[in-house]
Amino acid sequence: RELNPFNTVPLVQLIRVKKELTSRTYESYMAQAERAKKERRYEEAMDFYQKALQRKPQSSDIITRELHPLSQRINDISSIRNKMEVGK
């Protein structure tokens, strides 16, 4: 079968598959982030949110809303740990 450089069907199909894979990966990272957050594994949750952001940069508003409170919790926990270590 001869290749036709003007046939855009393969390119359109590749773009569709790439979008679908990106979407699935993004959704997977978001689900893993939510699970880690519920299990109080905040640093892992942040890592998953950042991976999701890399897959879908246009979702930065949604992910930023999740990252800010997590960052605050991690800082709070670190502060408490530091105070406990100083008191030993």
Backbone as JSON, one array per atom type, in Angstrom:
{
  "sequence": "RELNPFNTVPLVQLIRVKKELTSRTYESYMAQAERAKKERRYEEAMDFYQKALQRKPQSSDIITRELHPLSQRINDISSIRNKMEVGK",
  "N": [[0.84, -1.18, 0.0], [0.56, 2.17, -0.83], [2.0, 5.1, 0.58], [0.37, 8.11, 1.35], [1.11, 11.37, 1.42], [-0.71, 13.37, 1.82], [-2.79, 12.39, 3.18], [-4.51, 12.78, 6.04], [-5.61, 11.26, 8.0], [-4.13, 9.23, 9.55], [-2.54, 10.96, 11.15], [-4.46, 12.43, 12.54], [-5.62, 10.36, 14.01], [-3.43, 9.59, 15.61], [-3.08, 11.91, 17.15], [-5.51, 11.91, 18.55], [-5.27, 9.53, 20.06], [-3.02, 10.18, 21.61], [-4.04, 12.32, 23.14], [-6.01, 10.95, 24.58], [-4.45, 9.12, 26.06], [-2.94, 10.93, 27.58], [-4.98, 12.11, 29.05], [-5.95, 9.89, 30.5], [-3.67, 9.27, 32.03], [-3.35, 11.64, 33.47], [-5.76, 11.62, 34.95], [-5.31, 9.31, 36.42], [-3.06, 10.05, 37.97], [-4.26, 12.12, 39.44], [-6.19, 10.69, 40.89], [-4.53, 9.02, 42.42], [-3.25, 10.96, 43.9], [-5.36, 12.0, 45.41], [-6.02, 9.72, 46.91], [-3.63, 9.35, 48.37], [-3.65, 11.73, 49.82], [-5.94, 11.39, 51.43], [-5.03, 9.33, 52.98], [-3.22, 10.59, 54.49], [-0.66, 10.92, 53.49], [0.95, 13.21, 52.68], [3.18, 14.35, 51.31], [3.6, 12.53, 49.24], [1.16, 12.85, 47.95], [1.45, 15.46, 47.01], [3.51, 15.05, 45.15], [2.17, 13.43, 43.26], [0.18, 15.23, 42.4], [1.81, 17.13, 41.19], [2.87, 15.62, 39.1], [0.53, 15.16, 37.67], [0.03, 17.76, 36.89], [2.14, 18.18, 35.14], [1.34, 16.54, 33.08], [-1.01, 17.72, 32.27], [-1.0, 20.75, 31.85], [-2.86, 22.82, 31.58], [-4.6, 22.52, 33.64], [-3.77, 23.85, 35.84], [-4.95, 25.68, 37.68], [-6.83, 24.15, 39.12], [-5.17, 22.21, 40.28], [-3.36, 23.76, 41.72], [-5.02, 24.75, 43.71], [-5.28, 22.47, 45.23], [-2.65, 21.91, 45.96], [-1.74, 24.04, 47.59], [-3.04, 23.94, 50.26], [-2.01, 21.43, 51.01], [0.74, 21.87, 51.08], [0.82, 23.67, 53.18], [-0.05, 22.02, 55.3], [2.07, 20.17, 55.4], [4.15, 21.88, 56.15], [3.18, 22.67, 58.68], [3.23, 20.2, 60.05], [5.97, 19.65, 59.97], [6.89, 21.76, 61.51], [5.78, 21.16, 64.01], [7.08, 18.73, 64.53], [9.73, 19.64, 64.67], [9.58, 21.27, 66.96], [9.0, 19.33, 68.86], [11.34, 17.82, 68.8], [13.2, 19.66, 69.71], [12.36, 19.95, 72.3], [13.16, 17.62, 73.5]],
  "CA": [[0.0, 0.0, 0.0], [1.37, 3.37, -0.99], [1.75, 6.19, 1.53], [-0.11, 9.35, 0.77], [1.47, 12.44, 2.36], [-1.84, 14.27, 2.01], [-3.79, 11.7, 4.0], [-4.37, 13.25, 7.43], [-6.27, 10.33, 8.92], [-3.21, 8.7, 10.57], [-2.14, 12.02, 12.07], [-5.61, 12.71, 13.41], [-5.74, 9.23, 14.93], [-2.33, 9.69, 16.58], [-3.4, 13.01, 18.07], [-6.61, 11.45, 19.41], [-4.72, 8.54, 20.99], [-2.15, 10.89, 22.54], [-4.92, 13.05, 24.07], [-6.65, 9.99, 25.46], [-3.44, 8.63, 27.0], [-2.64, 12.02, 28.5], [-6.13, 12.25, 29.94], [-5.96, 8.75, 31.43], [-2.55, 9.41, 32.95], [-3.71, 12.76, 34.35], [-6.78, 11.15, 35.88], [-4.67, 8.35, 37.31], [-2.27, 10.8, 38.95], [-5.17, 12.83, 40.33], [-6.78, 9.69, 41.8], [-3.48, 8.61, 43.36], [-3.03, 12.1, 44.8], [-6.49, 12.03, 46.36], [-5.88, 8.58, 47.83], [-2.51, 9.65, 49.27], [-4.09, 12.81, 50.72], [-6.86, 10.8, 52.41], [-4.23, 8.48, 53.87], [-2.29, 11.52, 55.15], [0.67, 10.84, 52.89], [0.86, 14.51, 52.02], [4.28, 14.58, 50.36], [3.3, 11.71, 48.06], [0.05, 13.5, 47.27], [2.01, 16.6, 46.28], [4.23, 14.51, 44.0], [1.19, 13.01, 42.26], [-0.43, 16.43, 41.83], [2.78, 17.75, 40.29], [2.92, 14.79, 37.9], [-0.7, 15.46, 36.92], [0.22, 19.09, 36.3], [3.03, 18.02, 33.98], [0.57, 15.9, 32.0], [-2.11, 18.58, 31.82], [-0.69, 22.08, 32.4], [-4.02, 23.7, 31.58], [-5.34, 22.28, 34.89], [-2.97, 24.42, 36.94], [-5.81, 26.29, 38.71], [-7.39, 23.07, 39.95], [-4.09, 21.56, 41.03], [-2.83, 24.74, 42.68], [-5.95, 24.77, 44.87], [-5.0, 21.28, 46.05], [-1.27, 21.94, 46.44], [-1.53, 25.04, 48.64], [-3.32, 23.4, 51.61], [-1.08, 20.33, 51.33], [2.01, 22.48, 51.44], [0.64, 24.23, 54.53], [-0.07, 20.9, 56.25], [3.44, 19.65, 55.52], [4.89, 22.86, 56.96], [2.69, 22.57, 60.06], [3.74, 18.95, 60.62], [7.41, 19.84, 60.17], [7.06, 22.67, 62.64], [5.48, 20.41, 65.24], [8.19, 17.78, 64.73], [10.9, 20.39, 65.12], [9.35, 21.68, 68.35], [9.11, 18.14, 69.71], [12.75, 17.44, 68.88], [13.89, 20.64, 70.54], [11.94, 19.71, 73.68], [13.71, 16.37, 74.04]],
  "C": [[0.89, 1.24, 0.0], [1.0, 4.43, 0.05], [1.33, 7.45, 0.79], [0.2, 10.49, 1.74], [0.33, 13.42, 2.62], [-2.96, 13.65, 2.84], [-3.57, 12.08, 5.46], [-4.98, 12.31, 8.45], [-5.3, 9.75, 9.95], [-2.79, 9.75, 11.59], [-3.26, 12.35, 13.05], [-5.79, 11.6, 14.43], [-4.64, 9.27, 16.0], [-2.6, 10.78, 17.61], [-4.49, 12.59, 19.04], [-6.1, 10.47, 20.47], [-3.84, 9.23, 22.04], [-2.98, 11.66, 23.57], [-5.56, 12.09, 25.06], [-5.66, 9.44, 26.49], [-3.08, 9.69, 28.03], [-3.75, 12.18, 29.51], [-6.17, 11.12, 30.96], [-4.85, 8.89, 32.47], [-2.83, 10.52, 33.95], [-4.72, 12.3, 35.4], [-6.22, 10.15, 36.88], [-3.85, 9.06, 38.39], [-3.16, 11.55, 39.94], [-5.8, 11.87, 41.35], [-5.76, 9.24, 42.84], [-3.2, 9.72, 44.36], [-4.13, 12.17, 45.85], [-6.39, 10.91, 47.39], [-4.77, 8.85, 48.84], [-2.92, 10.73, 50.27], [-5.01, 12.26, 51.81], [-6.12, 9.95, 53.43], [-3.15, 9.28, 54.6], [-0.84, 11.34, 54.71], [0.82, 12.08, 52.01], [1.97, 14.76, 51.0], [4.08, 13.76, 49.09], [2.18, 12.35, 47.25], [0.55, 14.68, 46.43], [2.75, 16.12, 45.03], [3.26, 14.1, 42.89], [0.51, 14.21, 41.61], [0.53, 17.1, 40.84], [2.94, 16.94, 39.0], [1.69, 15.03, 37.03], [-0.56, 16.8, 36.21], [1.13, 19.02, 35.08], [2.28, 17.42, 32.79], [-0.47, 16.85, 31.41], [-1.92, 19.98, 32.4], [-1.89, 23.03, 32.44], [-4.9, 23.51, 32.82], [-4.64, 22.91, 36.09], [-3.84, 25.06, 38.03], [-6.36, 25.24, 39.67], [-6.31, 22.49, 40.85], [-3.49, 22.5, 42.06], [-3.71, 24.83, 43.91], [-5.73, 23.58, 45.78], [-3.61, 21.36, 46.69], [-1.08, 22.9, 47.62], [-1.85, 24.51, 50.04], [-2.39, 22.25, 52.0], [0.27, 20.87, 51.78], [1.94, 23.05, 52.86], [0.63, 23.12, 55.58], [1.33, 20.33, 56.48], [4.28, 20.59, 56.37], [4.48, 22.79, 58.42], [3.25, 21.32, 60.75], [5.23, 19.06, 60.89], [7.68, 20.73, 61.36], [6.82, 21.96, 63.96], [6.6, 19.42, 65.54], [9.43, 18.48, 65.24], [10.76, 20.82, 66.58], [9.48, 20.49, 69.29], [10.56, 17.71, 69.87], [13.54, 18.39, 69.75], [13.57, 20.4, 72.02], [12.5, 18.45, 74.28], [14.88, 16.6, 74.93]]
}
